[in-house]
CSV table of N, CA and C in Angstrom, one decimal:
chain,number,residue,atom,x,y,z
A,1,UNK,N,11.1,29.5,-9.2
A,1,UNK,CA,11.1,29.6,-10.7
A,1,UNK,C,9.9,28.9,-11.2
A,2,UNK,N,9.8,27.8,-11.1
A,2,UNK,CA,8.6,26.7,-11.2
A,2,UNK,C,6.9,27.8,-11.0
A,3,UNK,N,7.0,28.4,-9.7
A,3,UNK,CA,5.6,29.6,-9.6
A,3,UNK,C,5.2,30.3,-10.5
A,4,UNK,N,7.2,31.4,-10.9
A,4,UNK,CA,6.6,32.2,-12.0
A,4,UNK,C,6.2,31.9,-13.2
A,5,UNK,N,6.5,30.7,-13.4
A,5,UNK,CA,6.3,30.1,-15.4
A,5,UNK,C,4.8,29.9,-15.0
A,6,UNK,N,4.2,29.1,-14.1
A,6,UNK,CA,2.7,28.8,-13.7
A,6,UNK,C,1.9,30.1,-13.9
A,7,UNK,N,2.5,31.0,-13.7
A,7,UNK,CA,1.6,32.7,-13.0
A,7,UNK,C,1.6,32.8,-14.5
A,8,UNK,N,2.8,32.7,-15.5
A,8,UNK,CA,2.8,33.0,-17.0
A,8,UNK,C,1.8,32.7,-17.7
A,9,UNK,N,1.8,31.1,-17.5
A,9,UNK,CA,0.5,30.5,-17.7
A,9,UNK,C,-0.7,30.7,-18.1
A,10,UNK,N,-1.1,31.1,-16.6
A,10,UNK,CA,-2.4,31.6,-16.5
A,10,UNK,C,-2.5,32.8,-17.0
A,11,UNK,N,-1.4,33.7,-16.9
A,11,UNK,CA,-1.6,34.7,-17.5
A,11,UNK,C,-2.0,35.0,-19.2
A,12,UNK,N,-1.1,33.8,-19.7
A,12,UNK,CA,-1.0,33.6,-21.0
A,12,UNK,C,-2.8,33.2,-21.6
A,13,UNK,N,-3.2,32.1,-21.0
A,13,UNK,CA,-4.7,31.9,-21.0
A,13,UNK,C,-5.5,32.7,-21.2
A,14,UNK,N,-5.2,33.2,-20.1
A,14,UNK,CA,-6.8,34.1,-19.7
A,14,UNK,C,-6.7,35.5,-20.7
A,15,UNK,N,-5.2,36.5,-21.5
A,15,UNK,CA,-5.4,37.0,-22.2
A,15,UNK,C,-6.3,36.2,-23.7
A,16,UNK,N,-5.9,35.3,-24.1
A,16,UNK,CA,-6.3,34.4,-25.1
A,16,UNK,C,-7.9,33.9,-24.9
A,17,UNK,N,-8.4,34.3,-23.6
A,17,UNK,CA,-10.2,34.0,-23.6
A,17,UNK,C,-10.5,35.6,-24.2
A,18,UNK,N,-10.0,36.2,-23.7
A,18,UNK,CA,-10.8,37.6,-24.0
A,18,UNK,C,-10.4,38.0,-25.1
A,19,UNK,N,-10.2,37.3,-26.0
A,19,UNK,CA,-9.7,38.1,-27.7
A,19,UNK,C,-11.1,38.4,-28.3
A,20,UNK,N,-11.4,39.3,-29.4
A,20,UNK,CA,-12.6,39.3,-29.6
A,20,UNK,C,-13.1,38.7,-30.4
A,21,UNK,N,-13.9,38.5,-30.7
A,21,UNK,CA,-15.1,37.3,-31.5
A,21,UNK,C,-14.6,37.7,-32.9
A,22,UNK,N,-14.5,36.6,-33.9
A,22,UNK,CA,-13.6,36.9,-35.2
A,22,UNK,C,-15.2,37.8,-36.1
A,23,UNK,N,-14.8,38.8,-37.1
A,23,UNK,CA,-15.9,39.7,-37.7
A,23,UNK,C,-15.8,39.1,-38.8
A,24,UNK,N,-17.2,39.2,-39.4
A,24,UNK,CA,-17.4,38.7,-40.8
A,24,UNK,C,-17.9,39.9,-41.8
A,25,UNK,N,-17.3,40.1,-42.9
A,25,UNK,CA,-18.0,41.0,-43.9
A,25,UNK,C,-19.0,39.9,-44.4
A,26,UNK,N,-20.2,41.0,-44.7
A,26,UNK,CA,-21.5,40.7,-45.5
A,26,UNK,C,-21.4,41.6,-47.1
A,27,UNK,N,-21.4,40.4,-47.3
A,27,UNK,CA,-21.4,40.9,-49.5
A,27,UNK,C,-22.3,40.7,-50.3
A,28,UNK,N,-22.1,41.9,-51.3
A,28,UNK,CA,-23.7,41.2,-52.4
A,28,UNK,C,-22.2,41.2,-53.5
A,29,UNK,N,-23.1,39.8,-54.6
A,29,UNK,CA,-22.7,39.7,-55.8
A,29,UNK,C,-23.5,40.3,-56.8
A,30,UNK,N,-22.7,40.7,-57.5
A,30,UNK,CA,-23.5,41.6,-59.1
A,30,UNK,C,-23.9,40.1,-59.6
A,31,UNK,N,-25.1,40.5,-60.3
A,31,UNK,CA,-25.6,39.5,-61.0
A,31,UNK,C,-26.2,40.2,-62.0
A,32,UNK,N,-26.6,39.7,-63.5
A,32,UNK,CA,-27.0,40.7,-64.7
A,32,UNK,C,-28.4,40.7,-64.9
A,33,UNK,N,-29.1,40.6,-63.7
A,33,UNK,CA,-30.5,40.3,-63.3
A,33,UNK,C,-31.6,40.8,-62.5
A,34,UNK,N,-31.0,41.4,-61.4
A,34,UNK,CA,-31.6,42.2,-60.2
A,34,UNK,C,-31.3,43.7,-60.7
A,35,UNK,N,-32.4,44.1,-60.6
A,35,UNK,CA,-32.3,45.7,-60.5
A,35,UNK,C,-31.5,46.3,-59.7
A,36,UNK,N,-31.1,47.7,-60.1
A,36,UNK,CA,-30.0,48.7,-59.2
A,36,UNK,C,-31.0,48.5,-58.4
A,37,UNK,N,-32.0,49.6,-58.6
A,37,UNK,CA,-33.3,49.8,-57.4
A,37,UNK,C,-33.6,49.0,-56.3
A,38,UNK,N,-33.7,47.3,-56.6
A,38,UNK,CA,-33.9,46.6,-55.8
A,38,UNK,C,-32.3,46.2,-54.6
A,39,UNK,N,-31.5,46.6,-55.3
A,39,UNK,CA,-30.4,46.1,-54.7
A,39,UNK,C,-30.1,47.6,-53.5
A,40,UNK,N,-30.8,48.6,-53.8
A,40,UNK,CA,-30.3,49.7,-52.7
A,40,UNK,C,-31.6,50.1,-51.7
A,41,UNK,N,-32.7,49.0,-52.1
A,41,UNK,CA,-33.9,48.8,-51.3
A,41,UNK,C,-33.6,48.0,-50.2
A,42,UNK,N,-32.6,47.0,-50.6
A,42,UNK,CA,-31.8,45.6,-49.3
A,42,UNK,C,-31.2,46.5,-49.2
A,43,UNK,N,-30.0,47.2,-49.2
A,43,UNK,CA,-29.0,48.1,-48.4
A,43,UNK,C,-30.0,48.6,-47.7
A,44,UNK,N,-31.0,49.2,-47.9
A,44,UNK,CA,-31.5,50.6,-47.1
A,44,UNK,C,-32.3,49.6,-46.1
A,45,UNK,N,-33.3,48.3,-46.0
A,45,UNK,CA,-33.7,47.9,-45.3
A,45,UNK,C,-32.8,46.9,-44.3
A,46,UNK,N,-31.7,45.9,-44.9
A,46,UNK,CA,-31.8,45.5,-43.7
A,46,UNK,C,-29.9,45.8,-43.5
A,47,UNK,N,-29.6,46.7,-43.8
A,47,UNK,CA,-28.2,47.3,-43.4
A,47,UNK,C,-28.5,48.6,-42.5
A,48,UNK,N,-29.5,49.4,-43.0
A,48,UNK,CA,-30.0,50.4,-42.1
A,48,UNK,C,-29.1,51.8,-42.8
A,49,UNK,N,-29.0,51.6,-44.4
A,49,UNK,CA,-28.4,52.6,-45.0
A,49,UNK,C,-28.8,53.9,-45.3
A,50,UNK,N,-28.5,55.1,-45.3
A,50,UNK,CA,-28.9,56.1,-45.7
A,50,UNK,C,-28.9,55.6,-48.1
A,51,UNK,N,-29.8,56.6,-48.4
A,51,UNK,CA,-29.9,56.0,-49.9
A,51,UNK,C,-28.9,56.5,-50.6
A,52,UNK,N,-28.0,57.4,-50.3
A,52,UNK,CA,-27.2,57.8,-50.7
A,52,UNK,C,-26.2,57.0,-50.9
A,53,UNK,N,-25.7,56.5,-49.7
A,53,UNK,CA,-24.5,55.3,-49.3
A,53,UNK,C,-24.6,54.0,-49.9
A,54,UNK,N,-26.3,53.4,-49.8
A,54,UNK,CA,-26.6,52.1,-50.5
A,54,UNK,C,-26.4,52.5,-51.7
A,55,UNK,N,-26.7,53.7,-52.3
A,55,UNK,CA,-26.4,53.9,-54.1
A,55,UNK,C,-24.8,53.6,-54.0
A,56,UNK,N,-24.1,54.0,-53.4
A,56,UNK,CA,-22.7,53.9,-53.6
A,56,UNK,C,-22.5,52.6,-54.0
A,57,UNK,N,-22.7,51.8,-52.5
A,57,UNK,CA,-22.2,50.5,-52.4
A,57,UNK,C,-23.1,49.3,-53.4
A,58,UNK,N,-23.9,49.4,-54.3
A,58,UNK,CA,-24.3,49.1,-55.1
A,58,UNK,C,-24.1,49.6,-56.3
A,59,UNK,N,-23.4,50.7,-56.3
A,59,UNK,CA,-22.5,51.1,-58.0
A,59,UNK,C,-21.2,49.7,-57.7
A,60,UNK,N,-20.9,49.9,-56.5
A,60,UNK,CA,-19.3,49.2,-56.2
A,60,UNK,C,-20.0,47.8,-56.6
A,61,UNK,N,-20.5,47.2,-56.5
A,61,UNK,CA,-21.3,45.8,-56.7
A,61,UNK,C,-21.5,45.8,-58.1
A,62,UNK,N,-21.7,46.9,-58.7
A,62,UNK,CA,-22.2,46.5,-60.3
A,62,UNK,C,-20.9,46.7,-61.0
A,63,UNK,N,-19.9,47.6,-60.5
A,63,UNK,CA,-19.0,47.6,-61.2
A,63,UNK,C,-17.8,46.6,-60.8
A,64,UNK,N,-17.7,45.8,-60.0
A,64,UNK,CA,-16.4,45.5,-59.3
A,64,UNK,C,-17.0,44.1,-59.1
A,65,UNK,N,-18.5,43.8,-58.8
A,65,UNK,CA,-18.8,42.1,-59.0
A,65,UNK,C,-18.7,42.4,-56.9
A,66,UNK,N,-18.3,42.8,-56.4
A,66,UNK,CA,-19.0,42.9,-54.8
A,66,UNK,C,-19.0,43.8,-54.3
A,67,UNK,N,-19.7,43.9,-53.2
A,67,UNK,CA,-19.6,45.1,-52.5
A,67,UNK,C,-19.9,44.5,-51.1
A,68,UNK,N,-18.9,45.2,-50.1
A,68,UNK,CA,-18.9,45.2,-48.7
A,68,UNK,C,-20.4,45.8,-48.0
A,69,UNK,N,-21.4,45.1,-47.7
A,69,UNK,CA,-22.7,45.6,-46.5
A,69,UNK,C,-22.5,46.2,-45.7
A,70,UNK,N,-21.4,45.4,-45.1
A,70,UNK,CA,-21.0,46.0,-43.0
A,70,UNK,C,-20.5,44.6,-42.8
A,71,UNK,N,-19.9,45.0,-41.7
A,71,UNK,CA,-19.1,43.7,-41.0
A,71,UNK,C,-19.8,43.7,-39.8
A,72,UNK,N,-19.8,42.3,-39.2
A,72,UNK,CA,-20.8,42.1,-38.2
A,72,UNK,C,-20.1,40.4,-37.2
A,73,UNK,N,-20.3,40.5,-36.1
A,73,UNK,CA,-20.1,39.1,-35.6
A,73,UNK,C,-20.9,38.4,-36.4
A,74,UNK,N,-19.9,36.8,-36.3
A,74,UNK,CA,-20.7,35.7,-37.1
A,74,UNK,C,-22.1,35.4,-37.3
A,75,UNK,N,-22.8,35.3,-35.7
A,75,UNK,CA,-24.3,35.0,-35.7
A,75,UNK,C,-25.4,36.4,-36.9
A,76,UNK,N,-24.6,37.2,-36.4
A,76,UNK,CA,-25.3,38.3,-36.9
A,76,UNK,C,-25.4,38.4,-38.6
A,77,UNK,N,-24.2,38.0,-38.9
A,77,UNK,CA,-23.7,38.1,-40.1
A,77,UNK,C,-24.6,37.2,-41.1
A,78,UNK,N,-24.6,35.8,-40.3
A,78,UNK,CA,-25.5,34.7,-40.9
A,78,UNK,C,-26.9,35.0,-40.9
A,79,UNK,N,-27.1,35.8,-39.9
A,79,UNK,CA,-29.1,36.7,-39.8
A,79,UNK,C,-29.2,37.5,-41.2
A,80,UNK,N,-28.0,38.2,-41.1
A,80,UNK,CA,-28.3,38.8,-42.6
A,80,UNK,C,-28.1,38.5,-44.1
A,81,UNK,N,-27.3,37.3,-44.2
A,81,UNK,CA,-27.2,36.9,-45.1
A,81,UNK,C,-28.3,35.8,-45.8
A,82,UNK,N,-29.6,35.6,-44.4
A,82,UNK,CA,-30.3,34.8,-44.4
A,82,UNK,C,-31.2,35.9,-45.1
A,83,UNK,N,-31.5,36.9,-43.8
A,83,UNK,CA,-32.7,37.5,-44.3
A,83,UNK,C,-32.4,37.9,-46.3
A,84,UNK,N,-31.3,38.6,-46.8
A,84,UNK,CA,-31.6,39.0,-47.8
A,84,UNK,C,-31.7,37.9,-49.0
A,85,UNK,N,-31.1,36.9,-48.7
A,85,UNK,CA,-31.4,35.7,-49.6
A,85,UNK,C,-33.3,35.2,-49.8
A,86,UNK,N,-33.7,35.6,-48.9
A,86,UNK,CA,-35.0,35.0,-48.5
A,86,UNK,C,-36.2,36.4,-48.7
A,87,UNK,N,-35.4,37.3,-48.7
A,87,UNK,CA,-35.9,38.7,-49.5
A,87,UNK,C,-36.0,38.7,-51.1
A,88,UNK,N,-34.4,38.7,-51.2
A,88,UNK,CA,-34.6,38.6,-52.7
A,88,UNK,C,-35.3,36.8,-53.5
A,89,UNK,N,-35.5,36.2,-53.2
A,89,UNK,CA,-36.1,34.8,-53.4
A,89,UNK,C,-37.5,35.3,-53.5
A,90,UNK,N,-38.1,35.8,-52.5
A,90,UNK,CA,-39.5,36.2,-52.2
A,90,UNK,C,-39.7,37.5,-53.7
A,91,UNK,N,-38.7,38.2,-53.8
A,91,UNK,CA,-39.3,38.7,-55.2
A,91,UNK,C,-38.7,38.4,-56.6
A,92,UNK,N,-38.2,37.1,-56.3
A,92,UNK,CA,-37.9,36.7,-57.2
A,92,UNK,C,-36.9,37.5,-58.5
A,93,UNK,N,-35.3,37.4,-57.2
A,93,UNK,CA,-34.5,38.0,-58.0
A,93,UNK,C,-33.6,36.8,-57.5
A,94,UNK,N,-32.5,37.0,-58.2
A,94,UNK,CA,-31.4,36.1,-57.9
A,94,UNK,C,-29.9,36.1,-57.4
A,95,UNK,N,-30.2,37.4,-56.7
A,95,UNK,CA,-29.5,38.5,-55.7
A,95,UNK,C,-29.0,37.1,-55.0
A,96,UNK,N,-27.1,37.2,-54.5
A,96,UNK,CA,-26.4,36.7,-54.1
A,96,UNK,C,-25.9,37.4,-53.0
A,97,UNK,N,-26.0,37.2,-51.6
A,97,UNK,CA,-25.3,37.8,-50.3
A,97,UNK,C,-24.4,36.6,-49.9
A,98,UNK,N,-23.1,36.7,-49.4
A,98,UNK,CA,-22.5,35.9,-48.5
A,98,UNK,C,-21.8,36.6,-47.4
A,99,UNK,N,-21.6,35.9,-46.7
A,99,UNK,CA,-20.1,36.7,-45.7
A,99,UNK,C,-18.7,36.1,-45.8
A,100,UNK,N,-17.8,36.5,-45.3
A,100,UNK,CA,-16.4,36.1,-45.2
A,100,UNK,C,-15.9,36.9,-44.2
A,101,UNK,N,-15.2,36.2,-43.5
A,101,UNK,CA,-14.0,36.1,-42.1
A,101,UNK,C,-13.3,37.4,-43.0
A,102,UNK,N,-13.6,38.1,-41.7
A,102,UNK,CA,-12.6,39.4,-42.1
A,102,UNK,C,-10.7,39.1,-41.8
């Protein structure tokens, strides 16, 4: 009896290593300041959007105050929430990205 609870154990574990890495959505905030144009120029550059799709997801931002990028593992998530902060800074907009734990 004592073997099988041990075998459980480990079994119990080692499912619990392999769960997958938690995902983060990447968001922009509407702000009454940054152009449409500029906001579906970051979609198209560093989400890798067709201009069609970034127009969408940048209506949804203007009208709704966010809009979902893509969801991505954490490290990645934080690369892009870096790059577009430091994008829109560099042209001096005041464009707001963050992520959140899906």
């Amino acid at each position: 009896m004592a073997t099988k609870h041990h075998e459980n154990t480990i079994l119990e574990s080692r499912e619990s290593k392999i769960k997958p890495p938690p995902m983060f959505k990447v968001l922009l905030l509407n702000d009454d300041y940054t152009p449409m144009d500029f906001v579906v120029l970051v979609l198209q550059t560093f989400f890798s959007l067709a201009r069609e799709q970034a127009t969408q997801i940048m209506l949804k931002v203007h009208r709704d105050g966010a809009g979902v990028c893509g969801v991505f593992p954490k490290d990645i998530a934080a690369s892009k929430v870096e790059q577009v902060l430091g994008f829109a800074r560099q042209n001096q907009h005041p464009l707001q990205c963050v992520m959140e734990e899906t």
